[in-house]
Coordinates of C-alpha atoms and ligand atoms in Angstrom, one line a residue:
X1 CA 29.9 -12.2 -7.8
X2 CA 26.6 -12.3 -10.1
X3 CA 23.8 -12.8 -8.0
X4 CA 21.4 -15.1 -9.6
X5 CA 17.5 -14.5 -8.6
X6 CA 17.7 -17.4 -6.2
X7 CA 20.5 -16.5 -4.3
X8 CA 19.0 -12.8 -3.7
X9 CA 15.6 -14.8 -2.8
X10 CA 17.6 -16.6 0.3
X11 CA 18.7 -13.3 1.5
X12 CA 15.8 -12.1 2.0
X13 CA 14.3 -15.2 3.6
X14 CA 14.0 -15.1 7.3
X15 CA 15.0 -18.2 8.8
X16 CA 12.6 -18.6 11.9
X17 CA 14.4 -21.3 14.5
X18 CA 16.2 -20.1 17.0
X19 CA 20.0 -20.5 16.3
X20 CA 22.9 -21.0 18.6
X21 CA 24.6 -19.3 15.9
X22 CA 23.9 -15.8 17.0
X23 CA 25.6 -16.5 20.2
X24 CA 29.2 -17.5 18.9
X25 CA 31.7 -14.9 19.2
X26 CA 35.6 -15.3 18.8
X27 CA 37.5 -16.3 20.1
X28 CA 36.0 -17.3 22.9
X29 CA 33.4 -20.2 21.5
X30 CA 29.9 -21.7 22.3
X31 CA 31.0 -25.0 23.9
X32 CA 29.2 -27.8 24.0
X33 CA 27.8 -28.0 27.4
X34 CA 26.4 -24.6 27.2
X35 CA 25.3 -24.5 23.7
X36 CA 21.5 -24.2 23.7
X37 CA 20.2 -27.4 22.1
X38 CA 17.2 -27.3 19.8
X39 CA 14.5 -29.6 21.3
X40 CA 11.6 -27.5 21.0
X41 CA 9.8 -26.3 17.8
X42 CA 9.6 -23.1 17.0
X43 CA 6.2 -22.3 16.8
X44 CA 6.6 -19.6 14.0
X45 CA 8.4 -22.5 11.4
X46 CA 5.0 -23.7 9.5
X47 CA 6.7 -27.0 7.7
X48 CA 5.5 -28.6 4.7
X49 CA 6.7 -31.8 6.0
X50 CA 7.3 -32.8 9.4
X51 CA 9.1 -36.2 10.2
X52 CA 10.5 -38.6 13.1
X53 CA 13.8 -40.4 12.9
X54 CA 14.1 -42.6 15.6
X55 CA 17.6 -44.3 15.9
X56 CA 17.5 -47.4 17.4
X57 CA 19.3 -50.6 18.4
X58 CA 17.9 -53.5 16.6
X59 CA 18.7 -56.7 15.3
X60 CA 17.6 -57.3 11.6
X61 CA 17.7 -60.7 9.0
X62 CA 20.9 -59.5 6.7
X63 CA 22.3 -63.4 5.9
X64 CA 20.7 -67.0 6.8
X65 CA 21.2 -67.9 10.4
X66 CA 21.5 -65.2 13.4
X67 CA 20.1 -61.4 12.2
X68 CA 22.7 -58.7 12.6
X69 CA 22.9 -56.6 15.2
X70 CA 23.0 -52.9 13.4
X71 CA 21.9 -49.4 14.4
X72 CA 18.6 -48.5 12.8
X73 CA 17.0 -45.1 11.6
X74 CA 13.4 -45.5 11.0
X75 CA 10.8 -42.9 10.1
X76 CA 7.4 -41.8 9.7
X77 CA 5.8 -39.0 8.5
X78 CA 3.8 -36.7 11.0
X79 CA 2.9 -34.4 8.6
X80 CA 2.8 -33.5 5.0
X81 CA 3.1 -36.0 2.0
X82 CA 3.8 -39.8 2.7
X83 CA 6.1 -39.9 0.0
X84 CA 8.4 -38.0 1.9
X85 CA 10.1 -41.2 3.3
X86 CA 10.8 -44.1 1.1
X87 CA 12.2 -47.1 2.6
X88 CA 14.7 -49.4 1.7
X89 CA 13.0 -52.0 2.9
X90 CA 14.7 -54.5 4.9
X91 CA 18.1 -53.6 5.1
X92 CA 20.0 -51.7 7.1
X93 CA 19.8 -48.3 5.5
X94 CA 17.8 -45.2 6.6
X95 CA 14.7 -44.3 4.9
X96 CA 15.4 -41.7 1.9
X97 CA 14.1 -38.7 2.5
X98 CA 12.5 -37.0 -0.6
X99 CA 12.1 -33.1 -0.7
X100 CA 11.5 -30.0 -3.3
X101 CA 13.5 -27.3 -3.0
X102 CA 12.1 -24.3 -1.3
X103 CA 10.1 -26.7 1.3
X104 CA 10.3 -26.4 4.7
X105 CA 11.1 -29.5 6.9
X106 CA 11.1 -30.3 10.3
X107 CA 12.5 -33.6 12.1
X108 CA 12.5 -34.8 15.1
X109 CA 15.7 -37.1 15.7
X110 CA 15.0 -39.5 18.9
X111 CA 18.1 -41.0 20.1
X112 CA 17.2 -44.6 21.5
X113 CA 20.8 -45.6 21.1
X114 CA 23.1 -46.7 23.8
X115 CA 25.1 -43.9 23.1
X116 CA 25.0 -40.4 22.2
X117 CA 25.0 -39.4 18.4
X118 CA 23.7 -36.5 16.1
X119 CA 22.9 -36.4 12.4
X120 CA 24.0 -34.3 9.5
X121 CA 22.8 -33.9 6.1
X122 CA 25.3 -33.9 3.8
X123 CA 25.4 -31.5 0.8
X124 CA 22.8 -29.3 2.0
X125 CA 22.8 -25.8 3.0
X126 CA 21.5 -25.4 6.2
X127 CA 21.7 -23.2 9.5
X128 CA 25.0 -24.1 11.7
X129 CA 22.6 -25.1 14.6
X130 CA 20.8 -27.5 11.9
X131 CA 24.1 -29.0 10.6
X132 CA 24.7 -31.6 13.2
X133 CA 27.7 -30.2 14.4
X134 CA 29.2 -33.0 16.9
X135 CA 28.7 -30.4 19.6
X136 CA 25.1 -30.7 19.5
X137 CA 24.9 -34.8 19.9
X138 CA 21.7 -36.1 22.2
X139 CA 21.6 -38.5 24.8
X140 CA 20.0 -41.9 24.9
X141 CA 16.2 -40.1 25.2
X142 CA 17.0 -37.1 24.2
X143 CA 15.4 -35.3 20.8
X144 CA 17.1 -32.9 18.9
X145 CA 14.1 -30.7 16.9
X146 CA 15.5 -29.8 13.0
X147 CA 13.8 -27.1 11.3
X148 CA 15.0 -25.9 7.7
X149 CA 13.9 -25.1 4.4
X150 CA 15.5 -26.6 1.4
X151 CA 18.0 -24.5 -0.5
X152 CA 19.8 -26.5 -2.7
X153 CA 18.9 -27.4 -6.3
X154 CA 17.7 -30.8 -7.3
X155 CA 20.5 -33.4 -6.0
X156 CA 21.7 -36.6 -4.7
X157 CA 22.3 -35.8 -1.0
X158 CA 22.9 -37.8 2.1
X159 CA 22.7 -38.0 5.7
X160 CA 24.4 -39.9 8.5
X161 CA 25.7 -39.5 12.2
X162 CA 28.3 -36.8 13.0
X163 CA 29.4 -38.0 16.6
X164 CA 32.7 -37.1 18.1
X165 CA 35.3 -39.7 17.3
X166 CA 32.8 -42.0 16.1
X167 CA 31.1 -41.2 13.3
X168 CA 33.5 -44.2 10.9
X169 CA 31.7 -46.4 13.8
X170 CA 28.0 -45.2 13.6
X171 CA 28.1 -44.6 10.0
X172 CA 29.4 -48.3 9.7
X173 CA 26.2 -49.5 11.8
X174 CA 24.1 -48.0 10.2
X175 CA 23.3 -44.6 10.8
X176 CA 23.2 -43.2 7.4
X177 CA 20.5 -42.5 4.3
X178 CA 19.7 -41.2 1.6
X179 CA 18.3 -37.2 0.9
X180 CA 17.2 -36.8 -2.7
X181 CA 15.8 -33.3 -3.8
X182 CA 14.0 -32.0 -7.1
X183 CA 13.6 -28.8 -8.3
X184 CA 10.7 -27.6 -10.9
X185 CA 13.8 -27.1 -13.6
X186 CA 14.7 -30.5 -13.4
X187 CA 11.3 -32.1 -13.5
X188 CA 10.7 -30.3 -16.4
X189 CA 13.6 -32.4 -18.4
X190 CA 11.3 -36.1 -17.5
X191 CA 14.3 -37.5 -16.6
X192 CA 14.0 -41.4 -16.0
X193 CA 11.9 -41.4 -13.0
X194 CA 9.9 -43.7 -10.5
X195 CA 11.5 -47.5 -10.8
X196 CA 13.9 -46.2 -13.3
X197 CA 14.9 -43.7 -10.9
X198 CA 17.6 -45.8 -9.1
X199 CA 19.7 -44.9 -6.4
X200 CA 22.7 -46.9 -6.1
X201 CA 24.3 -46.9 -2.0
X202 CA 27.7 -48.7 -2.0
X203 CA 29.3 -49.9 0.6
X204 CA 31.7 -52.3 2.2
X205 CA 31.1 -54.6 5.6
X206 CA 33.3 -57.0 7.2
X207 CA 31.2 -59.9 9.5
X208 CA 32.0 -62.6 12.0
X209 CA 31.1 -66.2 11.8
X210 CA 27.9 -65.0 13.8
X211 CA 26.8 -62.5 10.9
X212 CA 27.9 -59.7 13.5
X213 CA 29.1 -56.8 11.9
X214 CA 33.1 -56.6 12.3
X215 CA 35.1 -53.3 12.3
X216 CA 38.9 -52.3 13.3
X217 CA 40.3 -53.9 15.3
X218 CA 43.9 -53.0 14.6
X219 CA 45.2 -49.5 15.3
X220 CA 47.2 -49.7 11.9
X221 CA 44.0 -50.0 10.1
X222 CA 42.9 -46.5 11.2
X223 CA 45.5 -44.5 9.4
X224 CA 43.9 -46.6 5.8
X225 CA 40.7 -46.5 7.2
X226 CA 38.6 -49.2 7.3
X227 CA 38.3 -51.9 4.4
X228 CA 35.3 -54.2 4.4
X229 CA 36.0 -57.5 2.6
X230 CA 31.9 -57.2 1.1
X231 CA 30.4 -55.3 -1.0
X232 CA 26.7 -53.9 0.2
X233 CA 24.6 -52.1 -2.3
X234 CA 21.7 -50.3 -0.7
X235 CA 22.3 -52.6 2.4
X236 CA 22.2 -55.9 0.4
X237 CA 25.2 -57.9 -0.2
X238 CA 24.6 -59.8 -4.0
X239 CA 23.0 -57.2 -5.0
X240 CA 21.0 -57.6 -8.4
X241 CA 19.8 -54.7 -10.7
X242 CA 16.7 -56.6 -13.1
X243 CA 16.3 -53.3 -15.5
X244 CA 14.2 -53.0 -18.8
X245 CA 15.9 -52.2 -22.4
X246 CA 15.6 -48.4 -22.0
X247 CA 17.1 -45.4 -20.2
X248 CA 17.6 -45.3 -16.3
X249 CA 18.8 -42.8 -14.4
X250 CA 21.4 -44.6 -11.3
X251 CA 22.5 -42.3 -8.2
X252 CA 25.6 -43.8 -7.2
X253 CA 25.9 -42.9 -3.3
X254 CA 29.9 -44.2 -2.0
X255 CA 28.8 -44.6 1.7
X256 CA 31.9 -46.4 2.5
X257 CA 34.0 -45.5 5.1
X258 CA 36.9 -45.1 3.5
X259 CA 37.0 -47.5 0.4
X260 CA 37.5 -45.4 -2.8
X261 CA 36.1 -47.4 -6.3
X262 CA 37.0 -47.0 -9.8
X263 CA 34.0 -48.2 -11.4
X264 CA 34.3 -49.9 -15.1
X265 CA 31.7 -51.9 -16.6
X266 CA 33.0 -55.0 -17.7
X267 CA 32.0 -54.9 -20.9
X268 CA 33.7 -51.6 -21.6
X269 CA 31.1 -49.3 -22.1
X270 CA 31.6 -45.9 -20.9
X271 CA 29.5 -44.0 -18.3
X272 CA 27.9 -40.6 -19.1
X273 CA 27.5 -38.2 -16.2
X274 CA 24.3 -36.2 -16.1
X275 CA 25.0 -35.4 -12.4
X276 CA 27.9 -35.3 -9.4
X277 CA 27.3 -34.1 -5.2
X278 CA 25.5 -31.1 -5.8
X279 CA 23.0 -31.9 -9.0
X280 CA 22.9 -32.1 -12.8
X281 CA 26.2 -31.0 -14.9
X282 CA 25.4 -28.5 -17.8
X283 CA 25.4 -30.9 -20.3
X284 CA 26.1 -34.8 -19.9
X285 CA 29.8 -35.6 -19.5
X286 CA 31.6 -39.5 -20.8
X287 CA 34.0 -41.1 -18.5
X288 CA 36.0 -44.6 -19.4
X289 CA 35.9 -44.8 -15.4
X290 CA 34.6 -43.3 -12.5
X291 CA 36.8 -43.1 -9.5
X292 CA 34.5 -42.2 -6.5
X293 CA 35.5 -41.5 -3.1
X294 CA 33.8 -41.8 0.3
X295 CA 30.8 -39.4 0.0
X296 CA 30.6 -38.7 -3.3
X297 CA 27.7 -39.3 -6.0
X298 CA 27.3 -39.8 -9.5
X299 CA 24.1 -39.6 -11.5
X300 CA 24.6 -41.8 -14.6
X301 CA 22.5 -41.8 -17.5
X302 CA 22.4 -45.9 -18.4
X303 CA 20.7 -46.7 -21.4
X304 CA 20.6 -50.7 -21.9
X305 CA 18.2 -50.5 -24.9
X306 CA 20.7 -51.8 -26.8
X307 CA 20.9 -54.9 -24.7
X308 CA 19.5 -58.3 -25.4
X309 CA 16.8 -59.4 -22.9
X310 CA 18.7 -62.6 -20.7
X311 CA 22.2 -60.6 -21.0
X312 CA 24.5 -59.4 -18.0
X313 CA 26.0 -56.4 -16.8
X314 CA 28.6 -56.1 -14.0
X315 CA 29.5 -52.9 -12.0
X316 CA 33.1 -53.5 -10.9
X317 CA 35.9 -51.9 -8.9
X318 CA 39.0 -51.7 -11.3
X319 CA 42.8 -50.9 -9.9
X320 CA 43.4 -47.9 -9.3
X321 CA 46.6 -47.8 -11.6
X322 CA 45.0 -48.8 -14.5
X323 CA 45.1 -46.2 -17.5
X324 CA 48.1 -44.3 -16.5
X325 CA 46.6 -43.1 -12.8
X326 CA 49.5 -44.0 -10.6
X327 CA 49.2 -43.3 -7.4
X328 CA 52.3 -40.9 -4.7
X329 CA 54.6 -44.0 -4.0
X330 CA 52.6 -46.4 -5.9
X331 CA 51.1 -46.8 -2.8
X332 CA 47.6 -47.7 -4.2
X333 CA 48.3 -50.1 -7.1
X334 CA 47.8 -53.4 -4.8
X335 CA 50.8 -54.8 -6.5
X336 CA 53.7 -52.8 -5.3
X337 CA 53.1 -53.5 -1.9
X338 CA 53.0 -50.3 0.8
X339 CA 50.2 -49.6 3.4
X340 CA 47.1 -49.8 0.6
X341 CA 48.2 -52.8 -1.1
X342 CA 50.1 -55.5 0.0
X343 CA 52.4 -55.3 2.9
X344 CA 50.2 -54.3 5.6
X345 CA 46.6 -53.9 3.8
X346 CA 43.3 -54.3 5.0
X347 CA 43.6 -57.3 2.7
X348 CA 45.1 -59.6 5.4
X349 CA 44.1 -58.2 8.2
X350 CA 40.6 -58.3 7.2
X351 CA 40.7 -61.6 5.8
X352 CA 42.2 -60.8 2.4
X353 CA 39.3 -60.4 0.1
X354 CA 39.0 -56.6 -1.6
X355 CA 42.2 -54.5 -1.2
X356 CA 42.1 -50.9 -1.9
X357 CA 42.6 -50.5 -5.6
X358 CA 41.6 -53.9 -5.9
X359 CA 39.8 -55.7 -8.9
X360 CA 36.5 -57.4 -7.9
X361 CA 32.8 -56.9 -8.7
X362 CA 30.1 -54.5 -7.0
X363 CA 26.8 -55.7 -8.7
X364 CA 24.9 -57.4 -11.1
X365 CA 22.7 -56.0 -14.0
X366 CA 20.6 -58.4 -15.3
X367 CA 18.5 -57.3 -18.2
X368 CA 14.9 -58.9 -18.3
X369 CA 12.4 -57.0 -20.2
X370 CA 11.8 -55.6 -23.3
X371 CA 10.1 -52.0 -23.4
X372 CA 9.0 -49.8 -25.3
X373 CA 10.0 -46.4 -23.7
X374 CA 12.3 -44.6 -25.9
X375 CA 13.8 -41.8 -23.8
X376 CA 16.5 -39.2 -25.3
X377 CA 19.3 -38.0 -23.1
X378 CA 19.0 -34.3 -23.1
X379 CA 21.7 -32.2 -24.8
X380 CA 21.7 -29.6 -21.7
X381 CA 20.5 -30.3 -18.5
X382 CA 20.8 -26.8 -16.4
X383 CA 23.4 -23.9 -16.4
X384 CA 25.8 -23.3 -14.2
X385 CA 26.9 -20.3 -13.3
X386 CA 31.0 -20.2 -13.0
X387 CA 32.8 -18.9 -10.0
X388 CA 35.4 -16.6 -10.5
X389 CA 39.0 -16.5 -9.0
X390 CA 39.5 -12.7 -9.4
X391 CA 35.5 -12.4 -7.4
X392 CA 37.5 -14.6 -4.0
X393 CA 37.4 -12.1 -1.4
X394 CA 41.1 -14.0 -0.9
X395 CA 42.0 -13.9 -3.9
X396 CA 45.6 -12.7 -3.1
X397 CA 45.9 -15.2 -0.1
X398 CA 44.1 -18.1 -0.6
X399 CA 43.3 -20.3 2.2
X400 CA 46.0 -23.1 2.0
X401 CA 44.3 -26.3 4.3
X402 CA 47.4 -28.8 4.1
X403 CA 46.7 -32.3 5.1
X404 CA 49.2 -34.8 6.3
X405 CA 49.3 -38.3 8.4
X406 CA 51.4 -38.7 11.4
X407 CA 51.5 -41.0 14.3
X408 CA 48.1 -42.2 14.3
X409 CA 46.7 -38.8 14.1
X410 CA 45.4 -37.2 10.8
X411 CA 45.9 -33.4 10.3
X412 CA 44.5 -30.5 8.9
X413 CA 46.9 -27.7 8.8
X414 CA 48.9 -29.7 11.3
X415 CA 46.1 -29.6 13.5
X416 CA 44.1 -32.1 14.6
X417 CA 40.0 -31.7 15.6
X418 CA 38.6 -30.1 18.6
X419 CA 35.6 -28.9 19.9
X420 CA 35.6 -24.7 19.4
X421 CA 38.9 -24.4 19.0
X422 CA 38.6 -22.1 16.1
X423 CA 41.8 -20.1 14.9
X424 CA 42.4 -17.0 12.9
X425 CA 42.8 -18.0 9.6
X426 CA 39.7 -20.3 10.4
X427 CA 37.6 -17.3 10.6
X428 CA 35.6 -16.6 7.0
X429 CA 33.3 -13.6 6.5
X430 CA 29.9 -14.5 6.0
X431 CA 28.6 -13.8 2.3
X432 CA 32.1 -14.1 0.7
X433 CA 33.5 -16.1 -2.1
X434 CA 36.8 -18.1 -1.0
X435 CA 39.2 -19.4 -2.4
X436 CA 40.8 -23.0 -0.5
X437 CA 43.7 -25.2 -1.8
X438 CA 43.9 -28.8 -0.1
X439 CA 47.6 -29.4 0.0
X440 CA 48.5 -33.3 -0.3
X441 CA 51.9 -33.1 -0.7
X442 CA 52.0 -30.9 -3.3
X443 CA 54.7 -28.3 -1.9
X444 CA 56.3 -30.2 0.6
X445 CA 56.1 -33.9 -0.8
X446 CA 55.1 -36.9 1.5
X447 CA 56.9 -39.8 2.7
X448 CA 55.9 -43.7 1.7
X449 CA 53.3 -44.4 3.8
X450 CA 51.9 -41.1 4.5
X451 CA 50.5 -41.0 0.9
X452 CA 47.0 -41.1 0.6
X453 CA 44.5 -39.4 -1.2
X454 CA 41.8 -37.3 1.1
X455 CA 38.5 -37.3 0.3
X456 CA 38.1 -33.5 1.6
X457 CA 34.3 -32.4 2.4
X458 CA 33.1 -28.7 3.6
X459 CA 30.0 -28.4 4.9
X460 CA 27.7 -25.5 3.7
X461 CA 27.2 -24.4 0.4
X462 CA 28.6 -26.8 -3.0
X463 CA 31.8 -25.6 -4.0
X464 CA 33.1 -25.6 -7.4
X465 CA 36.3 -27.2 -8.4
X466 CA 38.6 -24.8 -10.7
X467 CA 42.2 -26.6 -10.8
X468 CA 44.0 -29.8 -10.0
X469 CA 48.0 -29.8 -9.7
X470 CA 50.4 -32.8 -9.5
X471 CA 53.2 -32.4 -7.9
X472 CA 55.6 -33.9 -10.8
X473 CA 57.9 -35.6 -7.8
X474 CA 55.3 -38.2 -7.8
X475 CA 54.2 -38.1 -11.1
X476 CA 53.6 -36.8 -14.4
X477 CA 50.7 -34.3 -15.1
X478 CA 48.0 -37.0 -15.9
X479 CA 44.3 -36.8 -17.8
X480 CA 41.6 -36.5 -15.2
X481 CA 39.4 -37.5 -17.7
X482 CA 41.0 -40.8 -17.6
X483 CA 41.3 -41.2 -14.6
X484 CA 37.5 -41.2 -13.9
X485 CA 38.1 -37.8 -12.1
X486 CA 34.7 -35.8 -12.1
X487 CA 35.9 -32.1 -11.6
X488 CA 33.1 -30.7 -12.9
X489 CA 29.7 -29.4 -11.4
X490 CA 28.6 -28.6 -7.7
X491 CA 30.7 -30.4 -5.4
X492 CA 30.8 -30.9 -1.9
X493 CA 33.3 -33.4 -1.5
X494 CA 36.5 -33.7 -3.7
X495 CA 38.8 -36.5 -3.6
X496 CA 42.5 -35.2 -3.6
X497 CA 45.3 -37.7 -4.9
X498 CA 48.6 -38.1 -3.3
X499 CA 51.0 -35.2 -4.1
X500 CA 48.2 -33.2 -5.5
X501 CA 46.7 -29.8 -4.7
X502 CA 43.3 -28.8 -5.4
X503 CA 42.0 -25.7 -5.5
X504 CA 38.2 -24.6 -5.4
X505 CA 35.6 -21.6 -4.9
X506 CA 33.7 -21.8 -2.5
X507 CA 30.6 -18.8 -1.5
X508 CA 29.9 -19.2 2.2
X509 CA 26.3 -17.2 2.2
X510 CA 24.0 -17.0 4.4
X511 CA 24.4 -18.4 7.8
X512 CA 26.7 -17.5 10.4
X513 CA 28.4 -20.0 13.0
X514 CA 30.1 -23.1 13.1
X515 CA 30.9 -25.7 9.9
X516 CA 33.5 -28.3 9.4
X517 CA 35.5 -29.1 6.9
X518 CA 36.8 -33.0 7.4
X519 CA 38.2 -35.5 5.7
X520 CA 35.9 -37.9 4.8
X521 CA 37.3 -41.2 5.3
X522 CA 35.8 -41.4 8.5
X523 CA 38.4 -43.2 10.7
X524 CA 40.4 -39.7 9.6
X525 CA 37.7 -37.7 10.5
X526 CA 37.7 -39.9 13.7
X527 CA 41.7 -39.3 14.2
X528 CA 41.4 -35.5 14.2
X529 CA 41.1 -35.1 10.7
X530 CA 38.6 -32.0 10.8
X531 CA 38.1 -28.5 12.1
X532 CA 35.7 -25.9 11.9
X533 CA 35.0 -22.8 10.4
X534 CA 33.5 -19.9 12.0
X535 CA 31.2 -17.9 9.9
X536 CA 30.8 -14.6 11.1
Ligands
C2O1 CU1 29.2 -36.3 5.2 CU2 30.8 -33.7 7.9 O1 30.1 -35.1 6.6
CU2 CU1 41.8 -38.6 4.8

């Protein structure tokens, strides 16, 4: 594999903090009781930043009448540059976390909660001790100490709890924000940046008549996953977007549970792509749609100079059938009835508002100034360096992960999550390329209900995504294009249809020790949907 400068930088840095890591062997595991957990810091990690997230039980204002009862991360900065935290103000969201690659972080997560819980950052590359594996969750009063340096390139990243069997639930109340980093390469490019640097955080809630929040409470719904019937953007429900006629860069975070979107604007315009999970794409990329699962992020380049000042834009969710993408079974179209649409939907249990593949609107754009700004998308925004097949260090046996549904449980090689219960072909040589396919019914087909596409999500490094096969029981070969697939780019999470099989490259560099790979619908995740790998 070509080593690029950066890669043979991170070699040779010495991570300081002390990691559990060291101390895994196989087969017999760390388990959670005795692994050593990180509440001191290390004395020799000198961070640029240094930060407290507190979790906490609070009550906030989120309709008229009663506030709503949610689960809070706040922050404040101990150390470094204030701008390190931005708010959301007044909603439910954590504060975003802002950092440059190559800086060195440390956070101190206080657990206030009635209930244990642990936090991961999604997308980055970090130490397995710093990952927020569910094995290391904390007590009510109990701090967890996390000390990193940023490796990955400029990007859209997240956070949000990792708790065993109930991350859907603590996710769902709150416990999640966003991570944005930038890198010198792409601050040279003066992309849209300060106000019309937007991130976008979608989600969907479910309340009572008290403005409480309302999840499952049907066993049926766990095998769709949950299905609000409101849509939440960046913890507001109405959301409004007032923007300028000029360029804006929007970084579309799905934080949903489980609720995949096919966005469309409704007045047909296409979206262009500067940027998926892990960073800008080479150049910038058109779509007709964007179909975005649970996890995933977009960065869209949205000019609206040609707009009029007083005219509207809306972001909707379109079905899921539209343009040719039909779904195993047809179990997504909301039409044909089956466990997504009709028949037993979240639709009715929930009230009947927004079922999955569904047509109803996310936000408002509302255009309300003129200005002067002329910005010009750039031609080419970084270069990527391609993986290569024959450079897998499986590249004769690639690592088949199959996933499947079955009695309220949700598989992974027909195996369902548990604490350090790593197996053989779990096992993956540190600095290696690898290959993985994610079966989804692709060699042994799927029955009716069973068929649902997995949002699949490895933690560590970004992965690249190098082919996408339909199993032509359920359909034709179809344009990904059209579909609003993004294939392309860095990717940490990849959405994998019914009937499909995905295959990507993945490098696993670096650090040694424990890192899941999940599905990342979360009531999945939740049902056993997720394993780990063992570094070593
Ligand atoms: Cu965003 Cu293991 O998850
Ligand atoms: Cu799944």
């Amino acid at each position: 594999m070509k080593k690029t400068m950066d890669i043979q930088r991170r070699r040779l840095l010495k991570y300081t903090g002390v990691t559990v890591a060291a101390a895994v062997s196989h087969p017999v595991l760390v388990s959670a009781k005795t692994a050593a957990m990180k509440n001191q810091p290390s004395p020799n990690f000198n961070p640029d930043a240094e930060i407290e997230l507190k979790m906490d039980s609070v009550r906030i204002p989120i309709f008229d009448g009663k506030p709503t009862r949610i689960w809070k991360i706040s922050g404040n900065v101990m150390k470094g540059n204030k701008n390190v935290l931005g708010d959301i103000p007044g909603t439910y969201l954590a504060p975003t976390i802002h950092l440059h690659k190559g800086q060195k972080v440390r956070i101190y997560l206080r657990n206030n909660l009635p209930a244990e819980s642990i936090l991961h950052w999604h997308g980055l590359h970090v130490p397995a001790d710093m990952d927020g594996n569910p094995m290391y969750a904390i007590h009510h009063g109990q701090t967890y100490v996390y000390e990193f340096e940023i490796l990955n390139r400029a990007g859209t990243y997240w956070y949000h709890a990792h708790t065993h069997g109930v991350t859907a639930n603590q996710v769902y109340s709150g416990l999640a924000g966003l991570f944005i980093v930038s890198d010198d390469e792409e601050q040279a490019l003066e992309l849209p940046s300060g106000q019309y640097d937007i991130p976008l955080v979608i989600q969907d809630r479910s309340f009572d008549r008290n403005n409480q929040l309302r999840y499952i409470s049907h066993m049926m719904q766990r095998m769709q996953g949950f299905l609000g019937d409101r849509i939440f953007v960046n913890g507001e429900p109405d959301f409004k977007l007032p923007v300028e006629t000029r360029a804006y860069r929007l970084r579309v975070l799905n934080g949903s549970n489980s609720r995949i979107y096919k966005l469309a604007w409704d007045d047909g315009s296409p979206f262009t792509v500067i940027g998926v999970d892990g960073g800008l794409l080479e150049r910038p990329q058109r779509y007709p749609y964007l179909m975005l699962g649970p996890a995933e992020r977009r960065e869209l380049w949205v000019d609206f100079s040609d707009y009029k000042v007083g005219s509207e834009l809306t972001l909707r969710s379109i079905p899921f059938s539209a343009s040719g993408h039909m779904m195993g079974g047809g179990m997504m179209g909301g039409h044909r009835g089956g466990m997504m649409g009709g028949g037993m939907g979240g639709g009715r249990m929930m009230g009947g508002a927004l079922p999955l593949g569904g047509d109803y609107p996310l936000f408002k754009v509302k255009v309300v100034k003129q200005s002067q700004g002329h910005q010009r998308l750039p031609e080419r925004l970084t270069t990527i360096e391609p993986l290569h097949y024959k450079e897998a260090a499986n590249a004769d046996h690639p690592r088949r992960i199959t996933l499947s549904m079955r009695h309220m449980s949700a598989l992974l090689n027909g195996r369902s999550y548990k604490m350090n219960d790593v197996r053989a072909d779990e096992v993956i040589p540190v600095n290696t390329l690898q290959v993985i396919e994610f079966d989804n019914g692709f060699h042994h087909g799927m029955h009716g209900m069973m068929a649902m596409p997995h949002p699949m999500h490895l933690h560590g490094e970004q992965f690249q995504v190098i082919k996408r096969e339909v199993n032509s029981r359920h359909r034709r070969g179809y344009d990904t294009v059209e579909a609003g697939l993004v294939d392309s780019g860095w990717k940490d999470t990849v959405l994998v249809m019914p009937g499909e099989k995905v295959t990507v490259l993945k490098p696993f560099n670096d650090f040694k020790g424990l890192f899941m790979y999940h599905c990342h619908n979360l009531e999945h995740e939740d049902m056993g949907m997720m394993r780990d790998f063992l570094i070593k």
